[in-house]
PDB file of C-alpha atoms and ligand atoms in Angstrom:
ATOM      1  CA  MET A 250      22.029  18.204  10.281  1.00 48.00           C
ATOM      2  CA  THR A 251      18.563  16.764  10.670  1.00 61.00           C
ATOM      3  CA  ASN A 252      15.844  16.196   8.088  1.00 68.00           C
ATOM      4  CA  GLU A 253      12.714  17.282   9.975  1.00 81.00           C
ATOM      5  CA  ARG A 254      10.476  15.353   7.677  1.00 97.00           C
ATOM      6  CA  VAL A 255       7.398  13.330   8.553  1.00 98.00           C
ATOM      7  CA  ALA A 256       7.763   9.623   7.748  1.00 98.00           C
ATOM      8  CA  VAL A 257       5.068   6.954   7.963  1.00 99.00           C
ATOM      9  CA  VAL A 258       6.239   3.341   8.331  1.00 99.00           C
ATOM     10  CA  THR A 259       3.830   0.416   7.957  1.00 99.00           C
ATOM     11  CA  GLY A 260       4.819  -2.852   9.546  1.00 98.00           C
ATOM     12  CA  GLY A 261       6.681  -0.639  12.019  1.00 98.00           C
ATOM     13  CA  ALA A 262       6.218  -3.032  14.957  1.00 98.00           C
ATOM     14  CA  SER A 263       8.864  -5.525  13.886  1.00 98.00           C
ATOM     15  CA  GLY A 264      11.886  -6.345  11.731  1.00 98.00           C
ATOM     16  CA  ILE A 265      12.636  -4.042   8.814  1.00 98.00           C
ATOM     17  CA  GLY A 266       9.830  -1.613   9.704  1.00 98.00           C
ATOM     18  CA  ARG A 267      10.949  -1.121  13.294  1.00 98.00           C
ATOM     19  CA  GLN A 268      14.578  -0.552  12.286  1.00 98.00           C
ATOM     20  CA  THR A 269      13.544   1.875   9.537  1.00 99.00           C
ATOM     21  CA  ALA A 270      11.348   3.814  11.974  1.00 99.00           C
ATOM     22  CA  LEU A 271      14.326   4.087  14.321  1.00 98.00           C
ATOM     23  CA  LYS A 272      16.633   5.132  11.473  1.00 98.00           C
ATOM     24  CA  PHE A 273      14.303   7.904  10.336  1.00 98.00           C
ATOM     25  CA  ALA A 274      13.901   9.137  13.912  1.00 98.00           C
ATOM     26  CA  ARG A 275      17.662   9.128  14.530  1.00 98.00           C
ATOM     27  CA  LYS A 276      18.025  11.292  11.437  1.00 97.00           C
ATOM     28  CA  GLY A 277      15.561  13.827  12.828  1.00 97.00           C
ATOM     29  CA  ASP A 278      12.315  12.783  11.110  1.00 98.00           C
ATOM     30  CA  GLN A 279       9.025  12.693  13.016  1.00 98.00           C
ATOM     31  CA  VAL A 280       7.782   9.127  12.637  1.00 98.00           C
ATOM     32  CA  VAL A 281       4.362   7.574  12.436  1.00 99.00           C
ATOM     33  CA  VAL A 282       4.600   3.857  13.271  1.00 99.00           C
ATOM     34  CA  ALA A 283       1.691   1.860  11.796  1.00 99.00           C
ATOM     35  CA  ASP A 284       0.971  -1.796  12.397  1.00 98.00           C
ATOM     36  CA  PHE A 285      -1.877  -4.008  13.474  1.00 97.00           C
ATOM     37  CA  ASN A 286       0.238  -5.279  16.379  1.00 98.00           C
ATOM     38  CA  GLU A 287      -0.529  -2.599  18.937  1.00 98.00           C
ATOM     39  CA  GLU A 288       1.791  -3.724  21.710  1.00 98.00           C
ATOM     40  CA  ALA A 289       4.897  -4.129  19.528  1.00 98.00           C
ATOM     41  CA  GLY A 290       4.050  -0.955  17.584  1.00 98.00           C
ATOM     42  CA  ASN A 291       3.943   1.024  20.823  1.00 98.00           C
ATOM     43  CA  LYS A 292       7.242  -0.584  21.793  1.00 98.00           C
ATOM     44  CA  THR A 293       8.827   0.874  18.639  1.00 99.00           C
ATOM     45  CA  VAL A 294       7.525   4.311  19.650  1.00 98.00           C
ATOM     46  CA  GLU A 295       8.982   3.821  23.152  1.00 98.00           C
ATOM     47  CA  LEU A 296      12.375   2.911  21.637  1.00 98.00           C
ATOM     48  CA  ILE A 297      12.317   6.056  19.495  1.00 98.00           C
ATOM     49  CA  LYS A 298      11.341   8.269  22.409  1.00 98.00           C
ATOM     50  CA  ALA A 299      13.996   6.709  24.640  1.00 98.00           C
ATOM     51  CA  GLU A 300      16.576   8.008  22.121  1.00 98.00           C
ATOM     52  CA  GLY A 301      15.009  11.476  22.138  1.00 98.00           C
ATOM     53  CA  GLY A 302      13.057  11.060  18.892  1.00 98.00           C
ATOM     54  CA  GLU A 303       9.459  11.924  18.114  1.00 98.00           C
ATOM     55  CA  ALA A 304       6.911   9.315  17.134  1.00 98.00           C
ATOM     56  CA  ILE A 305       3.311   8.149  17.454  1.00 98.00           C
ATOM     57  CA  PHE A 306       1.700   4.766  16.913  1.00 99.00           C
ATOM     58  CA  VAL A 307      -1.416   4.338  14.790  1.00 99.00           C
ATOM     59  CA  LYS A 308      -3.095   0.959  14.807  1.00 98.00           C
ATOM     60  CA  THR A 309      -3.605   0.078  11.147  1.00 99.00           C
ATOM     61  CA  ASP A 310      -4.626  -2.887   9.098  1.00 98.00           C
ATOM     62  CA  VAL A 311      -3.087  -2.054   5.715  1.00 99.00           C
ATOM     63  CA  SER A 312      -5.449  -4.414   3.939  1.00 98.00           C
ATOM     64  CA  LYS A 313      -8.286  -1.949   4.693  1.00 98.00           C
ATOM     65  CA  PHE A 314      -8.162   1.227   2.634  1.00 99.00           C
ATOM     66  CA  GLU A 315     -10.104   3.250   5.257  1.00 98.00           C
ATOM     67  CA  ASP A 316      -7.446   2.343   7.864  1.00 98.00           C
ATOM     68  CA  VAL A 317      -4.640   3.559   5.594  1.00 99.00           C
ATOM     69  CA  GLU A 318      -6.528   6.731   4.718  1.00 98.00           C
ATOM     70  CA  SER A 319      -6.988   7.539   8.428  1.00 98.00           C
ATOM     71  CA  LEU A 320      -3.337   6.703   9.083  1.00 98.00           C
ATOM     72  CA  VAL A 321      -2.291   9.350   6.557  1.00 98.00           C
ATOM     73  CA  GLU A 322      -4.838  11.818   8.028  1.00 98.00           C
ATOM     74  CA  LYS A 323      -3.502  11.149  11.522  1.00 98.00           C
ATOM     75  CA  ALA A 324       0.087  11.811  10.344  1.00 98.00           C
ATOM     76  CA  VAL A 325      -0.947  15.146   8.878  1.00 98.00           C
ATOM     77  CA  ASP A 326      -3.165  16.107  11.841  1.00 98.00           C
ATOM     78  CA  THR A 327      -0.325  15.331  14.288  1.00 98.00           C
ATOM     79  CA  PHE A 328       2.767  16.549  12.494  1.00 98.00           C
ATOM     80  CA  GLY A 329       1.363  18.835   9.742  1.00 98.00           C
ATOM     81  CA  ARG A 330       2.582  16.975   6.688  1.00 98.00           C
ATOM     82  CA  ILE A 331       3.702  13.694   5.160  1.00 98.00           C
ATOM     83  CA  ASP A 332       7.003  13.471   3.303  1.00 98.00           C
ATOM     84  CA  VAL A 333       7.824   9.760   3.292  1.00 98.00           C
ATOM     85  CA  MET A 334       5.481   6.787   3.056  1.00 99.00           C
ATOM     86  CA  PHE A 335       7.151   3.429   3.591  1.00 99.00           C
ATOM     87  CA  ASN A 336       4.707   0.692   2.556  1.00 99.00           C
ATOM     88  CA  ASN A 337       6.408  -2.258   4.226  1.00 98.00           C
ATOM     89  CA  ALA A 338       3.884  -4.366   6.146  1.00 98.00           C
ATOM     90  CA  GLY A 339       3.899  -7.916   4.883  1.00 98.00           C
ATOM     91  CA  ILE A 340       3.169 -11.538   5.674  1.00 98.00           C
ATOM     92  CA  GLY A 341       4.494 -14.784   4.253  1.00 93.00           C
ATOM     93  CA  ARG A 342       3.230 -18.360   4.158  1.00 87.00           C
ATOM     94  CA  ILE A 343       4.904 -21.512   2.889  1.00 91.00           C
ATOM     95  CA  THR A 344       2.528 -23.970   1.253  1.00 93.00           C
ATOM     96  CA  PRO A 345       2.758 -26.039  -1.944  1.00 95.00           C
ATOM     97  CA  VAL A 346       0.643 -24.296  -4.576  1.00 97.00           C
ATOM     98  CA  LEU A 347      -1.833 -27.172  -5.053  1.00 98.00           C
ATOM     99  CA  ASP A 348      -2.349 -27.504  -1.299  1.00 97.00           C
ATOM    100  CA  GLN A 349      -2.896 -23.785  -1.003  1.00 94.00           C
ATOM    101  CA  ASP A 350      -5.626 -22.764   1.414  1.00 96.00           C
ATOM    102  CA  LEU A 351      -7.590 -20.138  -0.504  1.00 97.00           C
ATOM    103  CA  ASP A 352      -8.192 -17.958   2.566  1.00 97.00           C
ATOM    104  CA  ASP A 353      -4.410 -17.879   3.152  1.00 96.00           C
ATOM    105  CA  TYR A 354      -3.812 -17.035  -0.488  1.00 97.00           C
ATOM    106  CA  HIS A 355      -6.231 -14.115  -0.282  1.00 98.00           C
ATOM    107  CA  SER A 356      -4.823 -12.801   2.989  1.00 97.00           C
ATOM    108  CA  VAL A 357      -1.315 -12.660   1.525  1.00 98.00           C
ATOM    109  CA  ILE A 358      -2.622 -10.773  -1.492  1.00 98.00           C
ATOM    110  CA  ASN A 359      -4.712  -8.467   0.739  1.00 98.00           C
ATOM    111  CA  VAL A 360      -1.789  -7.453   2.911  1.00 98.00           C
ATOM    112  CA  ASN A 361       1.246  -7.503   0.629  1.00 98.00           C
ATOM    113  CA  GLN A 362      -0.353  -6.291  -2.579  1.00 98.00           C
ATOM    114  CA  HIS A 363      -3.483  -4.366  -1.675  1.00 98.00           C
ATOM    115  CA  GLY A 364      -1.773  -2.952   1.430  1.00 99.00           C
ATOM    116  CA  VAL A 365       0.902  -1.365  -0.756  1.00 99.00           C
ATOM    117  CA  ALA A 366      -1.691  -0.127  -3.273  1.00 99.00           C
ATOM    118  CA  HIS A 367      -3.629   1.475  -0.417  1.00 99.00           C
ATOM    119  CA  GLY A 368      -0.482   3.226   0.847  1.00 99.00           C
ATOM    120  CA  ILE A 369       0.426   4.517  -2.621  1.00 99.00           C
ATOM    121  CA  ILE A 370      -3.082   5.883  -3.247  1.00 99.00           C
ATOM    122  CA  ALA A 371      -3.724   7.370   0.222  1.00 99.00           C
ATOM    123  CA  ALA A 372      -0.278   8.965   0.667  1.00 99.00           C
ATOM    124  CA  GLY A 373      -0.064  10.019  -3.017  1.00 99.00           C
ATOM    125  CA  ARG A 374      -3.419  11.775  -2.837  1.00 98.00           C
ATOM    126  CA  LYS A 375      -2.414  13.610   0.357  1.00 98.00           C
ATOM    127  CA  MET A 376       0.997  14.658  -0.971  1.00 98.00           C
ATOM    128  CA  ARG A 377      -0.673  15.934  -4.157  1.00 98.00           C
ATOM    129  CA  GLU A 378      -3.302  17.823  -2.146  1.00 98.00           C
ATOM    130  CA  LEU A 379      -0.674  19.485   0.054  1.00 98.00           C
ATOM    131  CA  GLY A 380       1.796  20.078  -2.824  1.00 98.00           C
ATOM    132  CA  ILE A 381       4.458  17.976  -1.101  1.00 98.00           C
ATOM    133  CA  LYS A 382       7.192  16.499  -3.313  1.00 98.00           C
ATOM    134  CA  GLY A 383       7.481  13.379  -1.218  1.00 98.00           C
ATOM    135  CA  VAL A 384       8.665   9.863  -1.699  1.00 98.00           C
ATOM    136  CA  ILE A 385       6.783   6.588  -1.472  1.00 99.00           C
ATOM    137  CA  ILE A 386       8.945   3.506  -0.842  1.00 99.00           C
ATOM    138  CA  ASN A 387       7.554  -0.015  -1.175  1.00 99.00           C
ATOM    139  CA  THR A 388       9.072  -3.190   0.159  1.00 98.00           C
ATOM    140  CA  ALA A 389       9.382  -5.669  -2.685  1.00 98.00           C
ATOM    141  CA  SER A 390      11.658  -8.732  -2.515  1.00 98.00           C
ATOM    142  CA  VAL A 391      14.014 -10.795  -4.641  1.00 97.00           C
ATOM    143  CA  PHE A 392      10.965 -13.085  -4.656  1.00 97.00           C
ATOM    144  CA  GLY A 393       9.339 -10.465  -6.930  1.00 98.00           C
ATOM    145  CA  PHE A 394      11.327 -11.954  -9.785  1.00 95.00           C
ATOM    146  CA  LEU A 395      12.898 -15.228  -8.583  1.00 96.00           C
ATOM    147  CA  ALA A 396      10.749 -18.274  -7.786  1.00 95.00           C
ATOM    148  CA  SER A 397      11.163 -20.519  -4.792  1.00 91.00           C
ATOM    149  CA  PRO A 398       8.954 -23.509  -3.838  1.00 91.00           C
ATOM    150  CA  GLY A 399       5.951 -22.974  -1.600  1.00 93.00           C
ATOM    151  CA  THR A 400       5.542 -19.222  -1.886  1.00 95.00           C
ATOM    152  CA  PHE A 401       3.081 -18.888  -4.789  1.00 97.00           C
ATOM    153  CA  ALA A 402       0.990 -16.086  -3.299  1.00 97.00           C
ATOM    154  CA  TYR A 403       4.007 -14.212  -1.934  1.00 97.00           C
ATOM    155  CA  HIS A 404       5.665 -14.157  -5.375  1.00 98.00           C
ATOM    156  CA  ALA A 405       2.484 -12.831  -6.926  1.00 98.00           C
ATOM    157  CA  THR A 406       2.377  -9.946  -4.465  1.00 98.00           C
ATOM    158  CA  LYS A 407       6.031  -8.950  -4.721  1.00 98.00           C
ATOM    159  CA  GLY A 408       5.874  -9.025  -8.533  1.00 98.00           C
ATOM    160  CA  ALA A 409       2.800  -6.776  -8.220  1.00 98.00           C
ATOM    161  CA  VAL A 410       4.657  -4.390  -5.845  1.00 99.00           C
ATOM    162  CA  ILE A 411       7.405  -3.962  -8.482  1.00 98.00           C
ATOM    163  CA  MET A 412       4.982  -3.129 -11.267  1.00 98.00           C
ATOM    164  CA  MET A 413       2.774  -0.932  -9.066  1.00 98.00           C
ATOM    165  CA  THR A 414       5.924   0.981  -8.175  1.00 99.00           C
ATOM    166  CA  LYS A 415       6.813   1.584 -11.788  1.00 98.00           C
ATOM    167  CA  SER A 416       3.284   2.448 -12.805  1.00 98.00           C
ATOM    168  CA  ALA A 417       2.692   4.889  -9.938  1.00 99.00           C
ATOM    169  CA  ALA A 418       6.149   6.467 -10.435  1.00 98.00           C
ATOM    170  CA  LEU A 419       5.286   7.228 -14.017  1.00 98.00           C
ATOM    171  CA  GLU A 420       2.108   9.107 -13.046  1.00 98.00           C
ATOM    172  CA  LEU A 421       3.202  10.684  -9.774  1.00 98.00           C
ATOM    173  CA  ALA A 422       6.252  12.269 -11.398  1.00 98.00           C
ATOM    174  CA  ALA A 423       3.848  14.973 -12.571  1.00 98.00           C
ATOM    175  CA  TYR A 424       3.544  16.082  -8.894  1.00 98.00           C
ATOM    176  CA  GLY A 425       7.225  15.681  -8.055  1.00 98.00           C
ATOM    177  CA  ILE A 426       6.514  12.554  -6.004  1.00 98.00           C
ATOM    178  CA  ARG A 427       8.937   9.613  -6.382  1.00 99.00           C
ATOM    179  CA  VAL A 428       7.927   5.987  -5.996  1.00 99.00           C
ATOM    180  CA  VAL A 429      10.659   3.420  -5.447  1.00 99.00           C
ATOM    181  CA  ALA A 430      10.812  -0.267  -4.445  1.00 99.00           C
ATOM    182  CA  VAL A 431      13.480  -1.766  -2.208  1.00 99.00           C
ATOM    183  CA  ALA A 432      14.076  -5.508  -2.718  1.00 98.00           C
ATOM    184  CA  PRO A 433      15.675  -7.355   0.211  1.00 98.00           C
ATOM    185  CA  GLY A 434      17.041 -10.891  -0.064  1.00 96.00           C
ATOM    186  CA  ALA A 435      17.093 -12.961   3.150  1.00 94.00           C
ATOM    187  CA  VAL A 436      16.732 -10.771   6.237  1.00 96.00           C
ATOM    188  CA  ASP A 437      16.839 -11.946   9.847  1.00 95.00           C
ATOM    189  CA  THR A 438      13.290 -11.148  10.985  1.00 96.00           C
ATOM    190  CA  PRO A 439      10.332 -13.210  12.244  1.00 94.00           C
ATOM    191  CA  ILE A 440       8.831 -13.466   8.733  1.00 92.00           C
ATOM    192  CA  ILE A 441      11.464 -16.057   7.709  1.00 88.00           C
ATOM    193  CA  GLN A 442      10.527 -18.438  10.544  1.00 87.00           C
ATOM    194  CA  GLY A 443       8.730 -20.638   7.950  1.00 83.00           C
ATOM    195  CA  TYR A 444      12.012 -21.028   6.073  1.00 82.00           C
ATOM    196  CA  LYS A 445      13.794 -21.955   9.287  1.00 82.00           C
ATOM    197  CA  ASP A 446      11.129 -24.588   9.983  1.00 83.00           C
ATOM    198  CA  SER A 447      11.145 -25.971   6.409  1.00 80.00           C
ATOM    199  CA  GLY A 448      14.941 -26.273   6.253  1.00 80.00           C
ATOM    200  CA  GLN A 449      15.188 -23.934   3.280  1.00 81.00           C
ATOM    201  CA  LEU A 450      17.104 -21.316   5.199  1.00 85.00           C
ATOM    202  CA  ASP A 451      20.571 -22.706   4.530  1.00 86.00           C
ATOM    203  CA  SER A 452      20.110 -22.645   0.750  1.00 84.00           C
ATOM    204  CA  MET A 453      18.789 -19.060   1.049  1.00 85.00           C
ATOM    205  CA  LYS A 454      21.750 -18.011   3.191  1.00 86.00           C
ATOM    206  CA  ALA A 455      24.145 -19.608   0.728  1.00 86.00           C
ATOM    207  CA  LYS A 456      22.928 -17.202  -1.932  1.00 85.00           C
ATOM    208  CA  VAL A 457      23.736 -14.168   0.194  1.00 86.00           C
ATOM    209  CA  MET A 458      27.282 -12.825   0.061  1.00 82.00           C
ATOM    210  CA  GLY A 459      29.105 -14.015   3.180  1.00 86.00           C
ATOM    211  CA  ASN A 460      26.593 -16.858   3.690  1.00 88.00           C
ATOM    212  CA  LYS A 461      24.748 -14.977   6.407  1.00 91.00           C
ATOM    213  CA  LEU A 462      21.363 -13.375   6.855  1.00 93.00           C
ATOM    214  CA  THR A 463      21.083  -9.670   6.162  1.00 96.00           C
ATOM    215  CA  GLN A 464      20.236  -7.638   9.258  1.00 97.00           C
ATOM    216  CA  PRO A 465      17.094  -5.481   9.215  1.00 98.00           C
ATOM    217  CA  GLU A 466      19.243  -2.463  10.041  1.00 98.00           C
ATOM    218  CA  GLN A 467      20.933  -2.849   6.643  1.00 98.00           C
ATOM    219  CA  ILE A 468      17.570  -2.606   4.863  1.00 98.00           C
ATOM    220  CA  ALA A 469      16.662   0.391   7.013  1.00 98.00           C
ATOM    221  CA  ASP A 470      19.860   2.092   5.840  1.00 98.00           C
ATOM    222  CA  THR A 471      18.936   1.419   2.207  1.00 98.00           C
ATOM    223  CA  VAL A 472      15.391   2.728   2.641  1.00 98.00           C
ATOM    224  CA  TYR A 473      16.785   5.843   4.334  1.00 98.00           C
ATOM    225  CA  LEU A 474      19.267   6.486   1.487  1.00 98.00           C
ATOM    226  CA  VAL A 475      16.537   6.081  -1.130  1.00 98.00           C
ATOM    227  CA  SER A 476      14.321   8.535   0.761  1.00 98.00           C
ATOM    228  CA  LEU A 477      16.818  11.371   0.588  1.00 98.00           C
ATOM    229  CA  GLU A 478      16.656  14.241  -1.885  1.00 96.00           C
ATOM    230  CA  GLU A 479      20.137  13.241  -3.006  1.00 98.00           C
ATOM    231  CA  ALA A 480      18.495  10.138  -4.438  1.00 98.00           C
ATOM    232  CA  SER A 481      16.214  12.264  -6.635  1.00 97.00           C
ATOM    233  CA  ALA A 482      17.281  10.414  -9.791  1.00 98.00           C
ATOM    234  CA  ILE A 483      16.064   7.089  -8.378  1.00 98.00           C
ATOM    235  CA  ASN A 484      12.446   6.759  -9.490  1.00 98.00           C
ATOM    236  CA  GLY A 485      10.324   3.790 -10.545  1.00 98.00           C
ATOM    237  CA  SER A 486      13.338   1.635  -9.748  1.00 98.00           C
ATOM    238  CA  VAL A 487      13.759  -1.543  -7.788  1.00 98.00           C
ATOM    239  CA  VAL A 488      16.753  -0.940  -5.507  1.00 98.00           C
ATOM    240  CA  MET A 489      18.311  -4.293  -4.660  1.00 98.00           C
ATOM    241  CA  ALA A 490      19.282  -4.655  -0.992  1.00 98.00           C
ATOM    242  CA  ASP A 491      20.032  -8.339  -1.242  1.00 96.00           C
ATOM    243  CA  GLU A 492      23.815  -8.695  -0.817  1.00 95.00           C
ATOM    244  CA  GLY A 493      23.984 -10.303  -4.235  1.00 94.00           C
ATOM    245  CA  TYR A 494      21.163 -12.837  -3.718  1.00 94.00           C
ATOM    246  CA  ALA A 495      19.609 -12.212  -7.135  1.00 94.00           C
ATOM    247  CA  SER A 496      22.884 -11.613  -8.972  1.00 93.00           C
ATOM    248  CA  PHE A 497      24.697 -14.930  -8.637  1.00 87.00           C
ATOM    249  CA  LYS A 498      23.728 -18.439  -9.652  1.00 80.00           C
TER     250      LYS A 498
HETATM  251  P1  NAI B 204       8.240  -8.939  10.208  1.00 63.72           P
HETATM  252  O1  NAI B 204       7.309 -10.090  10.338  1.00 63.72           O
HETATM  253  O2  NAI B 204       9.305  -8.742  11.207  1.00 63.72           O
HETATM  254  O3  NAI B 204       7.417  -7.581  10.092  1.00 63.72           O
HETATM  255  C1  NAI B 204       6.206  -7.466   9.371  1.00 63.72           C
HETATM  256  C2  NAI B 204       5.310  -6.495  10.118  1.00 63.72           C
HETATM  257  O4  NAI B 204       4.113  -6.269   9.333  1.00 63.72           O
HETATM  258  C3  NAI B 204       4.835  -7.022  11.482  1.00 63.72           C
HETATM  259  O5  NAI B 204       5.041  -6.055  12.492  1.00 63.72           O
HETATM  260  C4  NAI B 204       3.355  -7.296  11.289  1.00 63.72           C
HETATM  261  O6  NAI B 204       2.585  -7.127  12.461  1.00 63.72           O
HETATM  262  C5  NAI B 204       3.006  -6.251  10.216  1.00 63.72           C
HETATM  263  N1  NAI B 204       1.773  -6.556   9.510  1.00 63.72           N
HETATM  264  C6  NAI B 204       1.423  -7.744   8.968  1.00 63.72           C
HETATM  265  N2  NAI B 204       0.193  -7.635   8.420  1.00 63.72           N
HETATM  266  C7  NAI B 204      -0.241  -6.366   8.623  1.00 63.72           C
HETATM  267  C8  NAI B 204      -1.410  -5.654   8.323  1.00 63.72           C
HETATM  268  N3  NAI B 204      -2.429  -6.227   7.677  1.00 63.72           N
HETATM  269  N4  NAI B 204      -1.518  -4.355   8.655  1.00 63.72           N
HETATM  270  C9  NAI B 204      -0.496  -3.765   9.341  1.00 63.72           C
HETATM  271  N5  NAI B 204       0.647  -4.380   9.664  1.00 63.72           N
HETATM  272  C10 NAI B 204       0.764  -5.680   9.326  1.00 63.72           C
HETATM  273  O7  NAI B 204       8.893  -9.118   8.765  1.00 63.72           O
HETATM  274  P2  NAI B 204       9.940  -8.208   7.938  1.00 63.72           P
HETATM  275  O8  NAI B 204      10.946  -9.137   7.392  1.00 63.72           O
HETATM  276  O9  NAI B 204      10.327  -7.031   8.697  1.00 63.72           O
HETATM  277  O10 NAI B 204       9.001  -7.802   6.729  1.00 63.72           O
HETATM  278  C11 NAI B 204       8.844  -6.485   6.265  1.00 63.72           C
HETATM  279  C12 NAI B 204       8.670  -6.497   4.768  1.00 63.72           C
HETATM  280  O11 NAI B 204       9.885  -6.989   4.177  1.00 63.72           O
HETATM  281  C13 NAI B 204       7.562  -7.435   4.254  1.00 63.72           C
HETATM  282  O12 NAI B 204       6.873  -6.793   3.219  1.00 63.72           O
HETATM  283  C14 NAI B 204       8.322  -8.619   3.733  1.00 63.72           C
HETATM  284  O13 NAI B 204       7.605  -9.301   2.724  1.00 63.72           O
HETATM  285  C15 NAI B 204       9.564  -7.939   3.175  1.00 63.72           C
HETATM  286  N6  NAI B 204      10.701  -8.811   2.956  1.00 63.72           N
HETATM  287  C16 NAI B 204      11.293  -9.498   3.985  1.00 63.72           C
HETATM  288  C17 NAI B 204      12.372 -10.333   3.720  1.00 63.72           C
HETATM  289  C18 NAI B 204      13.038 -11.099   4.822  1.00 63.72           C
HETATM  290  O14 NAI B 204      13.882 -11.979   4.472  1.00 63.72           O
HETATM  291  N7  NAI B 204      12.761 -10.851   6.090  1.00 63.72           N
HETATM  292  C19 NAI B 204      12.913 -10.479   2.356  1.00 63.72           C
HETATM  293  C20 NAI B 204      12.249  -9.680   1.370  1.00 63.72           C
HETATM  294  C21 NAI B 204      11.164  -8.886   1.659  1.00 63.72           C
END
């Protein structure tokens, strides 16, 4: 049985986003891959098509609201609707707080926090307009509530994602739209390169059950499960996909 939904995935050119785009497509969804990395975003579309799935790429900078609005428009123009919005694009930087470059600080906030806000607002408005009882899923992190050195701006954004999820869920319930956050722990994608370089990776891995990095496919599976109608009771929640990272000392 296939879903035949339309799913938009930001950050779909790499890591968690690429695997989630593939997962949705394998389950029969039409997928809109959004990213500002055009080459790698088109590669995700190629991978989906090679498996017989349906997808398009839309070059998007999630930190710009007009880009995210036109992404949602493009999804509806192409496939007729939007059922799932996965606000996942993100960046990370490791810098001691007092040595923080302010431009870097602002760019992390612009992508990770404002990018998610843009996705919630643009997709929520469109779902409301079309009367679609969809689901908006936001990528948070265990770093939304646990502090680690050198990631001041990142923590700020992931904490914000958690509270924006709860706040939006409360209001969008009136339209039958769910808003949920998924919080990964330590996932093997390019974004953790800074941890590899700084030598912090081993202590991160040690907090994950089995002392190994989580694979992006595992997060994709979680996002997919949360997106299903069978998960209708999950709303405003932070679904941990961290293999115990935040649960054990
Ligand atoms: P990744 O680096 O593999 O993928 C991030 C994607 O976002 C890239 O394709 C990048 O081009 C895209 N992107 C960055 N800025 C963008 C912008 N302004 N507009 C559009 N696209 C943009 O990293 P990963 O791990 O797949 O990250 C996905 C999400 O998961 C991020 O929100 C990250 O914070 C979160 N996360 C990752 C964890 C990990 O251990 N890898 C742990 C917890 C959360």
